[in-house]
Tab-separated table of C-alpha atoms and ligand atoms in Angstrom:
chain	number	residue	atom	x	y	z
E	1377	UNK	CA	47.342	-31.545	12.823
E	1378	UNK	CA	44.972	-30.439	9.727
E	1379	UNK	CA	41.863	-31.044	10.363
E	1380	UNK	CA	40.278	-33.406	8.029
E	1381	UNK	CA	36.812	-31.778	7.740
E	1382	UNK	CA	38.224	-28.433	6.815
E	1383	UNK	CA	40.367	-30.334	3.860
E	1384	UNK	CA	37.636	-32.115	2.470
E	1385	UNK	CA	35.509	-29.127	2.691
E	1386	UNK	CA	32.085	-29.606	4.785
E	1387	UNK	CA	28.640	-27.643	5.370
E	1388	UNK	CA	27.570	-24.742	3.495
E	1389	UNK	CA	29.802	-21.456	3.177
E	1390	UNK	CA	29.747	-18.456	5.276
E	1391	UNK	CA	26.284	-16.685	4.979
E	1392	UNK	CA	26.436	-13.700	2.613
E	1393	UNK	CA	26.806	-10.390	4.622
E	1394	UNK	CA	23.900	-8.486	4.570
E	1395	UNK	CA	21.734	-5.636	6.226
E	1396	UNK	CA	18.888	-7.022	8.312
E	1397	UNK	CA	15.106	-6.006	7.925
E	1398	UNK	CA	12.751	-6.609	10.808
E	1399	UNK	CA	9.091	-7.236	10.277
E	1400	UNK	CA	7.429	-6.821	13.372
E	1401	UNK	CA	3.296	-7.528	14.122
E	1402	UNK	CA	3.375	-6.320	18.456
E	1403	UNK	CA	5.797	-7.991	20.354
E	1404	UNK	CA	7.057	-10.565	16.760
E	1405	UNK	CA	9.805	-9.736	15.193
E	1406	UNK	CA	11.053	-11.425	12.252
E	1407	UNK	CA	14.711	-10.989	11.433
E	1408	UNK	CA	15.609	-11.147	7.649
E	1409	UNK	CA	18.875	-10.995	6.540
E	1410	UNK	CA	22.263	-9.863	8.926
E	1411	UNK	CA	23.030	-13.646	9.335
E	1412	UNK	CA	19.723	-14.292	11.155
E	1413	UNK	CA	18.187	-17.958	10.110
E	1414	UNK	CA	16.936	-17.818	7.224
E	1415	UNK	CA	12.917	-17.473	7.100
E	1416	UNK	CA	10.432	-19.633	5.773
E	1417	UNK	CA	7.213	-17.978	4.520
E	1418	UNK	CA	4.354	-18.590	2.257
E	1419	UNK	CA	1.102	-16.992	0.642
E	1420	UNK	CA	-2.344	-17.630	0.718
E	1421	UNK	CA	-4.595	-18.469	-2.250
E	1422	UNK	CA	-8.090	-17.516	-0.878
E	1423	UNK	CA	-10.091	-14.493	-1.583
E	1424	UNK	CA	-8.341	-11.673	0.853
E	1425	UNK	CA	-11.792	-10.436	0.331
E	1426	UNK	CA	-13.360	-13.525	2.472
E	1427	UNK	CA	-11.636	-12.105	5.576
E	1428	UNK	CA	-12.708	-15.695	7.543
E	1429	UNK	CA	-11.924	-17.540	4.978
E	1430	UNK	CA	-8.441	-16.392	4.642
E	1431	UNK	CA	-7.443	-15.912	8.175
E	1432	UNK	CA	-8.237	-19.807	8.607
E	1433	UNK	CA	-6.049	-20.456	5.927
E	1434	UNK	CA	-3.087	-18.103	7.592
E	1435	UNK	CA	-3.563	-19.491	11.038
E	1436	UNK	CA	-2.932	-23.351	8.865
E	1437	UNK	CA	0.104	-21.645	7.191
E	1438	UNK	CA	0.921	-20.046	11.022
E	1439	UNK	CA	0.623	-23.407	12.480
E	1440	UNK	CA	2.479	-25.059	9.636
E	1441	UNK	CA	5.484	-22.545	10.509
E	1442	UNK	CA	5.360	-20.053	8.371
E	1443	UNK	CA	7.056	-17.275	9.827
E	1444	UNK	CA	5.690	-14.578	7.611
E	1445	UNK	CA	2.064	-14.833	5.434
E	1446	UNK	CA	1.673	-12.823	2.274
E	1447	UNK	CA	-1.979	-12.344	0.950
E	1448	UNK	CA	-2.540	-10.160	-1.925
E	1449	UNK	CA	-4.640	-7.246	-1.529
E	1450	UNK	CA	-5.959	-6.514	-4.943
E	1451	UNK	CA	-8.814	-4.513	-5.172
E	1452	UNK	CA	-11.045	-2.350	-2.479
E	1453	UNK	CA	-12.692	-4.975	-0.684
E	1454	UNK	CA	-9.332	-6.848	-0.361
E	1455	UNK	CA	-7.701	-3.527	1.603
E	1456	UNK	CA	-11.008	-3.258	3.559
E	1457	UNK	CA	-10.907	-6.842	4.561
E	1458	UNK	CA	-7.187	-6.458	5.671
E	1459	UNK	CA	-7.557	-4.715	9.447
E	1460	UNK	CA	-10.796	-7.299	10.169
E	1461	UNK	CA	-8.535	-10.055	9.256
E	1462	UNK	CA	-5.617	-9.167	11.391
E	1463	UNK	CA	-8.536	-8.959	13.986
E	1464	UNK	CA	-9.677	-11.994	14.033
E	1465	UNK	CA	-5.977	-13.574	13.658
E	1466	UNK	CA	-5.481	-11.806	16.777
E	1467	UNK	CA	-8.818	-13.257	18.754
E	1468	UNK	CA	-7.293	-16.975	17.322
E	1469	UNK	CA	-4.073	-15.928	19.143
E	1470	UNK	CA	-2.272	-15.808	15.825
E	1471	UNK	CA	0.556	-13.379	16.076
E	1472	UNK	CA	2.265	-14.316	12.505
E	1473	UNK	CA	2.792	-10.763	10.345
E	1474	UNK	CA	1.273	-9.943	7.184
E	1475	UNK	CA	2.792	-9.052	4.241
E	1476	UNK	CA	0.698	-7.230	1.516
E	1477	UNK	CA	1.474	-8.203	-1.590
E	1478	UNK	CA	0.264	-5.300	-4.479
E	1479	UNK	CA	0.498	-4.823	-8.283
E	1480	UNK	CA	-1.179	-1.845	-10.497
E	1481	UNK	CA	-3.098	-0.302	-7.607
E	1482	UNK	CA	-0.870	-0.516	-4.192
E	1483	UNK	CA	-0.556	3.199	-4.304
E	1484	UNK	CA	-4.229	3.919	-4.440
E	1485	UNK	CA	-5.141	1.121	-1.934
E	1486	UNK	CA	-2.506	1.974	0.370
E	1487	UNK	CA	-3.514	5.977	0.884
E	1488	UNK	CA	-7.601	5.267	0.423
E	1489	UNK	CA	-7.205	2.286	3.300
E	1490	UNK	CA	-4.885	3.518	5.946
E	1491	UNK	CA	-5.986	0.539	8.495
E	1492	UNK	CA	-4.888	-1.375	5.939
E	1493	UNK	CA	-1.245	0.114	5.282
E	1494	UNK	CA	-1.500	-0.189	9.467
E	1495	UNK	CA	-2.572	-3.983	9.329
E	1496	UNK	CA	0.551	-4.972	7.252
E	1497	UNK	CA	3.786	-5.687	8.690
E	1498	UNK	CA	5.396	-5.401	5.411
E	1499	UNK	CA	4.598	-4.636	1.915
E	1500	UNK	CA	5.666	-6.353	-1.815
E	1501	UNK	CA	5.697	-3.828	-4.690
E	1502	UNK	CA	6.507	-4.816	-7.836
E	1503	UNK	CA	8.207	-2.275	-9.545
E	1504	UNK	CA	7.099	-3.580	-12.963
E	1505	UNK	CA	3.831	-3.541	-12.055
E	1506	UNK	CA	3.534	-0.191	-10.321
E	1507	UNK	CA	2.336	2.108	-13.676
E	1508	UNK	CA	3.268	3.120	-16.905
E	1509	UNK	CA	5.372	5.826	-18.387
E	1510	UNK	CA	5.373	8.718	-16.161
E	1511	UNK	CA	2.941	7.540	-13.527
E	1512	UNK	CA	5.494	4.685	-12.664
E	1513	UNK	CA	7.960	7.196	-10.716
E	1514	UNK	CA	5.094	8.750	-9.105
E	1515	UNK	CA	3.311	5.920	-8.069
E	1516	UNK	CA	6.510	3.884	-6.647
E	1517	UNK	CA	7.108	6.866	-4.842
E	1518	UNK	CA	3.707	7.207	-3.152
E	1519	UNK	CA	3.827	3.490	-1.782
E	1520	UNK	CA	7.406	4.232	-0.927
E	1521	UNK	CA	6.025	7.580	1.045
E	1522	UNK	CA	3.643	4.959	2.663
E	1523	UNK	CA	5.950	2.518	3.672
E	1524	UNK	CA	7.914	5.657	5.439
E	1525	UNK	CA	4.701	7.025	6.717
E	1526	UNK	CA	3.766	3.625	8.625
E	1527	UNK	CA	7.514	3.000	9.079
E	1528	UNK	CA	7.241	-0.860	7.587
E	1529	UNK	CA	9.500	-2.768	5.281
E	1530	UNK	CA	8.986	-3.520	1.818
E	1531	UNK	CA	10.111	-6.460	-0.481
E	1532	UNK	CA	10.919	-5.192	-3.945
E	1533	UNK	CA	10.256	-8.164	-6.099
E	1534	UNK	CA	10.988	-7.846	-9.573
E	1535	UNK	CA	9.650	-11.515	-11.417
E	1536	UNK	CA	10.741	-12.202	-15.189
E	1537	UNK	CA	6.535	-12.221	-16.105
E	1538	UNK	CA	6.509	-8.551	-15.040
E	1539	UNK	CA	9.468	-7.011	-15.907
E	1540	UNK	CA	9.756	-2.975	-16.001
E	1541	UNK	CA	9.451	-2.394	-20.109
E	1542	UNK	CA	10.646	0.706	-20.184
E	1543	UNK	CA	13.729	-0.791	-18.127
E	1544	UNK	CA	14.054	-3.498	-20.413
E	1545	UNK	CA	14.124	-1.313	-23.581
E	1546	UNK	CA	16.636	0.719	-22.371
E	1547	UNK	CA	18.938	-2.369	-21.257
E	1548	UNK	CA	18.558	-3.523	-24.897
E	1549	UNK	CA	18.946	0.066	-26.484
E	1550	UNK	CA	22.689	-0.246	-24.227
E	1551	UNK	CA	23.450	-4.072	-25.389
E	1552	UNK	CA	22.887	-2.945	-28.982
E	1553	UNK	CA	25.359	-0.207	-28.380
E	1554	UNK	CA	27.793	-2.674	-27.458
E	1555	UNK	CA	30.942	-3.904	-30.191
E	1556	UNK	CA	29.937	-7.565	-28.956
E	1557	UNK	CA	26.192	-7.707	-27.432
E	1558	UNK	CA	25.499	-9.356	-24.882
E	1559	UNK	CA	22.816	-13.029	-25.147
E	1560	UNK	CA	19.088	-12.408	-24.788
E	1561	UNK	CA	19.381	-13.920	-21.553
E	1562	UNK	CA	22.551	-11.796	-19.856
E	1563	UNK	CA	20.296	-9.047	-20.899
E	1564	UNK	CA	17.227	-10.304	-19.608
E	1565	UNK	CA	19.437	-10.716	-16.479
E	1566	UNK	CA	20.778	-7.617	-16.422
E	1567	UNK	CA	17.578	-6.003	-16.566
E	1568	UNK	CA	16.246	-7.903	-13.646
E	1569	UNK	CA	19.035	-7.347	-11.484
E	1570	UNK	CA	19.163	-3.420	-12.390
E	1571	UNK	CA	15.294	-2.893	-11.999
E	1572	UNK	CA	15.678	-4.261	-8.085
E	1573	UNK	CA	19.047	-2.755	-7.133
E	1574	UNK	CA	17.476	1.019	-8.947
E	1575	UNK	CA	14.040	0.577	-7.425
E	1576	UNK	CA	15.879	-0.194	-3.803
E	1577	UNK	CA	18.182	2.884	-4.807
E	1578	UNK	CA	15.344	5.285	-5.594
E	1579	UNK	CA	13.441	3.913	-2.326
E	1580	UNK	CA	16.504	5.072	-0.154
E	1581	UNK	CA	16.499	8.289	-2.132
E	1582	UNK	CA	12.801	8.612	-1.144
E	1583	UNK	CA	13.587	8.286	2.522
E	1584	UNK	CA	12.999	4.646	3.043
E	1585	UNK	CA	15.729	3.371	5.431
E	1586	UNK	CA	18.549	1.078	4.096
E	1587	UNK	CA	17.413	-1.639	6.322
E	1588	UNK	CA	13.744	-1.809	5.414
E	1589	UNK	CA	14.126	-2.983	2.140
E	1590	UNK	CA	14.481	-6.740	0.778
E	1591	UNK	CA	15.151	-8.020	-3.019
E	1592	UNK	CA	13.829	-10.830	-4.720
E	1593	UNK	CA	14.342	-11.356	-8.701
E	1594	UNK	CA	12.296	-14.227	-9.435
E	1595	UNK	CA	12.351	-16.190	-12.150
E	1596	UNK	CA	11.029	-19.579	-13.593
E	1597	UNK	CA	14.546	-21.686	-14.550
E	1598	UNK	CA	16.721	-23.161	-12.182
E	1599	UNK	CA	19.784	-21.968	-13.851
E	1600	UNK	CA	18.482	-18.421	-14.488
E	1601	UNK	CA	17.769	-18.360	-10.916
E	1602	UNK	CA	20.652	-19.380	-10.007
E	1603	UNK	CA	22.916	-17.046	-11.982
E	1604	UNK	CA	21.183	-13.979	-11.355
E	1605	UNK	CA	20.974	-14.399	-7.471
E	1606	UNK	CA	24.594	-14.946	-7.445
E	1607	UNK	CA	25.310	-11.550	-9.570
E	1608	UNK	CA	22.767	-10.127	-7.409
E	1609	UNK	CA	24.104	-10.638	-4.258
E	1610	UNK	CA	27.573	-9.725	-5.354
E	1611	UNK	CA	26.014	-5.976	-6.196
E	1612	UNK	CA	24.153	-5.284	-3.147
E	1613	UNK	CA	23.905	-6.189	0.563
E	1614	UNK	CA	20.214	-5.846	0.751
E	1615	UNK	CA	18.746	-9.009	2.329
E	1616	UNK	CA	17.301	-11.566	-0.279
E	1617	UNK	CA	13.885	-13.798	-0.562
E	1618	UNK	CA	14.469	-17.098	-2.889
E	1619	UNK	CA	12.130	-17.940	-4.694
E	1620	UNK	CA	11.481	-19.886	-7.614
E	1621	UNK	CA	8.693	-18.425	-8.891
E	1622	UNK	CA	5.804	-21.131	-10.662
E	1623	UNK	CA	7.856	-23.762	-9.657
E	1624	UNK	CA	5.220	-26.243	-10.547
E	1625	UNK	CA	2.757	-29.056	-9.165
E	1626	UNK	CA	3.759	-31.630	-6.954
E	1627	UNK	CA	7.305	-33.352	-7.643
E	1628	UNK	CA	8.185	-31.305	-10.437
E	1629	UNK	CA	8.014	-27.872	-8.325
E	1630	UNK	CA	9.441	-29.538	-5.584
E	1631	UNK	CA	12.519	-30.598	-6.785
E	1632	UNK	CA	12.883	-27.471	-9.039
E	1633	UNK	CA	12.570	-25.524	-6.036
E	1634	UNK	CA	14.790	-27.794	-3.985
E	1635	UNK	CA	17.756	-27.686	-6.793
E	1636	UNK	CA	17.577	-23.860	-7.054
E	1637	UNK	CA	17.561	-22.905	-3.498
E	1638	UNK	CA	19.556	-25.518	-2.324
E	1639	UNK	CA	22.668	-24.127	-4.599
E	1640	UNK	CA	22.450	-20.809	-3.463
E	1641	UNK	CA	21.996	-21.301	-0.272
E	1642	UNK	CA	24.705	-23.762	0.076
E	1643	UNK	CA	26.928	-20.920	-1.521
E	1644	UNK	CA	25.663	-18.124	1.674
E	1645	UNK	CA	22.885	-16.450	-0.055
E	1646	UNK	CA	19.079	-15.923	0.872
E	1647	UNK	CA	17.475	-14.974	3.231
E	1648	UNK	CA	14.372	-15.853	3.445
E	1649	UNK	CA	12.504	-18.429	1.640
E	1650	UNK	CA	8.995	-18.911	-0.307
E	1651	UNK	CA	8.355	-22.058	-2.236
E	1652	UNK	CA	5.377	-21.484	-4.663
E	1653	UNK	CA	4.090	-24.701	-5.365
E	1654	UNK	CA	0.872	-25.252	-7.214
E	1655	UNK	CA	-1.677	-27.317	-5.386
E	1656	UNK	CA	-2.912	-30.481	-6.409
E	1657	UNK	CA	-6.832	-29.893	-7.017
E	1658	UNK	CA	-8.682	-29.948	-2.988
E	1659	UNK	CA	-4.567	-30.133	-2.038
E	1660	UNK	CA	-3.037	-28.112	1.389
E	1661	UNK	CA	-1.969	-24.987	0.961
E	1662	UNK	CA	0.318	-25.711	4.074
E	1663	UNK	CA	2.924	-28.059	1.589
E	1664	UNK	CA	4.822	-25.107	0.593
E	1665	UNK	CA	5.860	-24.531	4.309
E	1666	UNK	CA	6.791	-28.073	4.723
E	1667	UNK	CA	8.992	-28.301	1.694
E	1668	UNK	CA	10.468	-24.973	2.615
E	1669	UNK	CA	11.319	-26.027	6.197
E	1670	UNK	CA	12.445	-29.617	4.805
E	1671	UNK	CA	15.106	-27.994	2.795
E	1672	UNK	CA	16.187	-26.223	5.350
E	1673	UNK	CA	16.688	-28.320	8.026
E	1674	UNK	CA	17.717	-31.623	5.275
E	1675	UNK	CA	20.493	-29.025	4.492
E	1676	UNK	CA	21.402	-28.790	8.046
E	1677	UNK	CA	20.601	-25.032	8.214
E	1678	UNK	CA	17.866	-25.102	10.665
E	1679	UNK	CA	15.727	-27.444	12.633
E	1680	UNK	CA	12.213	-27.553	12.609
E	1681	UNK	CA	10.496	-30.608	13.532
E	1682	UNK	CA	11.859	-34.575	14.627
E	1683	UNK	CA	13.718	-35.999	11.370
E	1684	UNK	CA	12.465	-39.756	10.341
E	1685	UNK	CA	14.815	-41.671	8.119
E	1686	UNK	CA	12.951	-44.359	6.716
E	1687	UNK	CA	14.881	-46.604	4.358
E	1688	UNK	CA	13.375	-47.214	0.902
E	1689	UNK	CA	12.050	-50.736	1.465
E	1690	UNK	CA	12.592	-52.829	-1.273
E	1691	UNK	CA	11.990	-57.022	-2.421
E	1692	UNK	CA	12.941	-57.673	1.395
E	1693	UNK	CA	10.447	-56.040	3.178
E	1694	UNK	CA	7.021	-56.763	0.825
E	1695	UNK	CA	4.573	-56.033	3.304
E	1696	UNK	CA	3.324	-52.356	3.343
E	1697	UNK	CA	3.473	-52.355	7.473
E	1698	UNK	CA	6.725	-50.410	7.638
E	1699	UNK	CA	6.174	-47.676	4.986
E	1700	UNK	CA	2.286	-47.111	7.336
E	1701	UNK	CA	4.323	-47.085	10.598
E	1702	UNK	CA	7.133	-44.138	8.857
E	1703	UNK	CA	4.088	-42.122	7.766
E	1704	UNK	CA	2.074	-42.552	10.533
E	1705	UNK	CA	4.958	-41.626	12.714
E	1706	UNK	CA	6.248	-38.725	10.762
E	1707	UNK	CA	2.786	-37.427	10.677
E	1708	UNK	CA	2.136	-38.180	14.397
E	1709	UNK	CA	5.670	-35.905	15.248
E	1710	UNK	CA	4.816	-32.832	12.977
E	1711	UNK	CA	1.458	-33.039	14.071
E	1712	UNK	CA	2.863	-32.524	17.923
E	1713	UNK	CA	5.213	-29.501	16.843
E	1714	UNK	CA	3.159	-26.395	16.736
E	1715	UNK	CA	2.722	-27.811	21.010
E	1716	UNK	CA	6.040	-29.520	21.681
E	1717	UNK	CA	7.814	-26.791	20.280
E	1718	UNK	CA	7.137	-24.420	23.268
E	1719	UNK	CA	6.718	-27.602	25.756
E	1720	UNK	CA	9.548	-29.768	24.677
E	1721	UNK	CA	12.604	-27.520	23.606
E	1722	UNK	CA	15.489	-29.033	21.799
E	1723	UNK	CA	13.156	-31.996	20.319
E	1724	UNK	CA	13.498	-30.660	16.740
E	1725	UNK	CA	16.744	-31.803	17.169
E	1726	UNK	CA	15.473	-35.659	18.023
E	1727	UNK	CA	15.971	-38.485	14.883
E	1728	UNK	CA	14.130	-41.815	14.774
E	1729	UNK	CA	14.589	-44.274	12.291
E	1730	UNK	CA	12.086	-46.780	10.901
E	1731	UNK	CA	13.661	-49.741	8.711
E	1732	UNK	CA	12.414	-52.046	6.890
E	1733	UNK	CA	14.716	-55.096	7.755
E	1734	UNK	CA	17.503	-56.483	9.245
E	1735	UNK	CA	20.127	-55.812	6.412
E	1736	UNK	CA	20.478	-52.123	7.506
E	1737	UNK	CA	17.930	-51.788	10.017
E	1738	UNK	CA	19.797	-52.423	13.333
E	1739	UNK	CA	22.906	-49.970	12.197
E	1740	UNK	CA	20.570	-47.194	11.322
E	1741	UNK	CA	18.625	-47.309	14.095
E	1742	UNK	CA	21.714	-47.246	16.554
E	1743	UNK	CA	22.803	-44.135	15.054
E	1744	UNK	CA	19.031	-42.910	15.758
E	1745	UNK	CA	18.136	-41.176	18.866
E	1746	UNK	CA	15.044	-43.919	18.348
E	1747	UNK	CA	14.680	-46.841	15.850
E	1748	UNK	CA	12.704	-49.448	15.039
E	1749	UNK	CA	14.103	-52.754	12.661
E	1750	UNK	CA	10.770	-54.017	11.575
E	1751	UNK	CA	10.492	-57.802	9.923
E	1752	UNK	CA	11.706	-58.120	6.079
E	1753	UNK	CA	9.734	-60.695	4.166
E	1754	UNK	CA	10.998	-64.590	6.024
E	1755	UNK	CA	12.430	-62.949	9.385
E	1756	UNK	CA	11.085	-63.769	12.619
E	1757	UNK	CA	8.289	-61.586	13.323
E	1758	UNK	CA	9.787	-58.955	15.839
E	1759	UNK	CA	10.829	-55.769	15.846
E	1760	UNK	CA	13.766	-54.614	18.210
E	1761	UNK	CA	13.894	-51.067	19.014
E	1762	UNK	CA	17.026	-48.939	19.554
E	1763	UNK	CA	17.177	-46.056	22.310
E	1764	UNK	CA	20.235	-43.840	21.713
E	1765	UNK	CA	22.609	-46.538	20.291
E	1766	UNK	CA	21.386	-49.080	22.384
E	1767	UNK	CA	18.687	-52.254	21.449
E	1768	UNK	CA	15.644	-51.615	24.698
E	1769	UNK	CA	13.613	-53.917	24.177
E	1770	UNK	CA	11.598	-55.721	20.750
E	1771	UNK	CA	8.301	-55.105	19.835
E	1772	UNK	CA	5.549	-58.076	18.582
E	1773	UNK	CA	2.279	-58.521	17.341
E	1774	UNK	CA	-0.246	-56.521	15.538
E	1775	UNK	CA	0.250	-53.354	17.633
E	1776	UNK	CA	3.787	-52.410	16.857
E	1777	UNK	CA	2.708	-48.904	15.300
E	1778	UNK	CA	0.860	-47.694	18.075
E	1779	UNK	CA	3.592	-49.103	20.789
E	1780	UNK	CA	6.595	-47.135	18.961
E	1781	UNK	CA	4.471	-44.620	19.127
E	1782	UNK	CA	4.066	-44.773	23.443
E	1783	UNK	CA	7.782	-45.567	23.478
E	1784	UNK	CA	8.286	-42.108	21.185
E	1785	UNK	CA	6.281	-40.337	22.967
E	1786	UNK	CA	7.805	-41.222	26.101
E	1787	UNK	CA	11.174	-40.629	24.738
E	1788	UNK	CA	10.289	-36.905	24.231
E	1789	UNK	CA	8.719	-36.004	27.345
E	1790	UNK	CA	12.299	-37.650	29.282
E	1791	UNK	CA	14.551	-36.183	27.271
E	1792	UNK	CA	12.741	-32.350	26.598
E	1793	UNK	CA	10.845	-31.561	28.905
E	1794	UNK	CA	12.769	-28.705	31.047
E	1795	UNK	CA	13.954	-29.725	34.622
E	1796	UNK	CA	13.752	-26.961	36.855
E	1797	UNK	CA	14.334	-24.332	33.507
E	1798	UNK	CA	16.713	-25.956	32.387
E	1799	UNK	CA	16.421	-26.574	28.795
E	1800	UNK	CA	17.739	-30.055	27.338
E	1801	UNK	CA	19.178	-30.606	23.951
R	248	SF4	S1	16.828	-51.862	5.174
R	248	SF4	FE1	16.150	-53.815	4.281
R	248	SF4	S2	14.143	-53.316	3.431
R	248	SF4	FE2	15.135	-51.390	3.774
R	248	SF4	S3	16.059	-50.944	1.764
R	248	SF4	FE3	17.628	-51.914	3.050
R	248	SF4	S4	17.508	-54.086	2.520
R	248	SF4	FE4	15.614	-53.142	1.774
């Protein structure tokens, strides 16, 4: 008997085959790439310089779940900051590695710092940004030599801002060669593509192992992203970060971002993940992770934290009480992660529903591992609750939040907690 799933076609295709870089701070190891899950990770925006400053601000990202931190280490004081703030992420018990991310100077910074270069579990060069003309070779090659030297990874990120001139002039100098030229843009994508899968080339050449190196290409359209990952990954098998680079503020960079990655990685490709959203003024830094883990897990590809479905509300449901009790509940459950996650195993995997009324609430909720039918506008003020499938009991009065919140709660410590080591799911 065909199976109907596999006619109609379900889930994302098979992950792109790919070498896989480890970035390892002690006794964490990150996996990127060789069809490990794929990694979310972020950056700071502090001064590297203000070493507490910006190790508060990776222990939030840490927290959030960001499984790898970049900070940029820009000038002297940056590098000289880097070992004192590994320190005191280690005296917060913050074992997340750092990823160094360098432009113009990495080469200088890199040899004049060595506990530094040590500090880093991985490091970003640019190779548009690593020097002009002839001190371009030399200088990839000496943060290449340094990479070897402390035996750590390195992302080669080419972005569209920053492209290699030189590269780019050449590219053009071919096109124009050509009986029918190619568009600005297939050349502009063309150079991208060649200026990562060269600069990973030459790094091999230099000594750097195969499987310490990962591409990005980043670039600022959704399409353009999307075609040149896909060319991209058919030319090499070096693992790939996704990235949409100045996605935006708030919905705008969100959805960009979401649109983007979620095409690729529906077609097998990326391997890790950085969402660069711009923060609203006094905004958390810790958003980026979020998104980056929502996509992820709304696509099914890995869990992270309890899922709420909350239905939309609309002229049924007036009152505001159900759209407080799905925030304060989806709040109250990622709040509990970064401690549940090590105490409760398997509750990532929990759902709970909050409804707004009886039209859809009830069926929703049964298909919940939790859910709670609150009162549209006229109905009877109660609120029934469904526990896996099944309606427990219904909840009254003006403390309904806080009671689906016990009742949550106690769902989570029955169902996760292990019994005798045995983990539930
Ligand atoms: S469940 Fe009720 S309140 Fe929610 S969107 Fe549907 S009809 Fe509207």
């Amino acid at each position: 008997m065909t199976d109907f799933l596999s006619e109609i076609g379900s889930g994302p295709k098979l992950r792109r085959a790919s070498r896989s870089a480890k970035v390892v701070y002690g006794t964490r190891e990150v996996l990127v790439g060789g069809g490990a899950p794929v990694v979310v990770q972020s950056m700071t925006n502090t001064d590297t310089a203000d070493v507490i400053g910006t190790a508060i601000q990776i222990k939030e990202l840490a927290r959030a779940g960001s499984e790898l931190v970049r900070i940029t280490v820009n000038n002297a004081e940056a590098a000289a900051a880097v070992p004192a703030i590994r320190e005191q992420l280690d005296r917060m018990g913050i074992d997340v590695p750092l990823v160094g991310d360098f432009h113009y100077n990495g080469h200088t910074l890199l040899n004049d710092f060595p506990d530094c270069a040590r500090a880093l579990s991985k490091y970003r060069i640019n190779p548009g940004n690593v020097g002009q003309g002839a001190k371009r070779d030399t200088q990839f090659a000496q943060m290449i030599e340094m990479a070897c030297r402390y035996d750590k990874p390195v992302r080669i990120g080419v972005n569209w801002g920053s492209l290699d001139q030189a590269l780019l002039a050449r590219i053009m100098d071919d096109n124009a060669r050509r009986p029918t030229p190619w568009s600005v843009q297939a050349v502009m994508y063309q150079a991208l593509i060649t200026s990562a899968i060269e600069s990973a080339q030459k790094a091999e050449e230099l000594g750097l192992a195969g499987d310490k190196i990962i591409l990005s290409c980043k670039v600022s359209g959704v399409q353009d992203l999307i075609a040149v990952y896909r060319e991209l990954a058919a030319r090499c098998d070096y693992p790939l970060h996704l990235g949409l680079t100045e996605a935006g503020m708030g919905s705008k960079g969100i959805v960009a971002s979401t649109a983007a990655l979620s095409v690729l990685m529906q077609e097998g490709i990326g391997d890790t993940i950085r969402i660069s959203l711009t923060p609203e003024p006094g905004g958390d830094r810790c958003k980026e992770v979020i998104v980056g883990q929502e996509i992820l897990q709304t696509m099914g590809l890995r869990k992270f934290t309890p899922m709420v479905i909350a239905c939309p509300g609309c002229g049924r449901t007036t009152s505001t009480v159900f759209q407080e009790l799905a925030d304060d509940i989806q709040s109250f459950l990622r709040n509990q992660m970064p401690v549940w996650k090590s105490q409760y195993p398997g509750v990532e995997n929990m759902n709970v529903a909050v409804m707004g009324c009886i039209v859809n609430g009830p069926g929703e909720s049964k298909h919940a591992n939790i859910g709670i039918s609150l009162p549209g506008t006229g109905e009877s003020p109660a609120a029934p609750v469904f526990i896996d499938g099944a309606k427990a009991l219904t909840l009254r009065g003006d403390r309904i939040a806080e009671e689906f919140q016990d009742i949550v709660l106690e769902y989570v410590k029955s169902h996760y907690a292990p019994v005798h080591g045995v983990i539930n799911n």
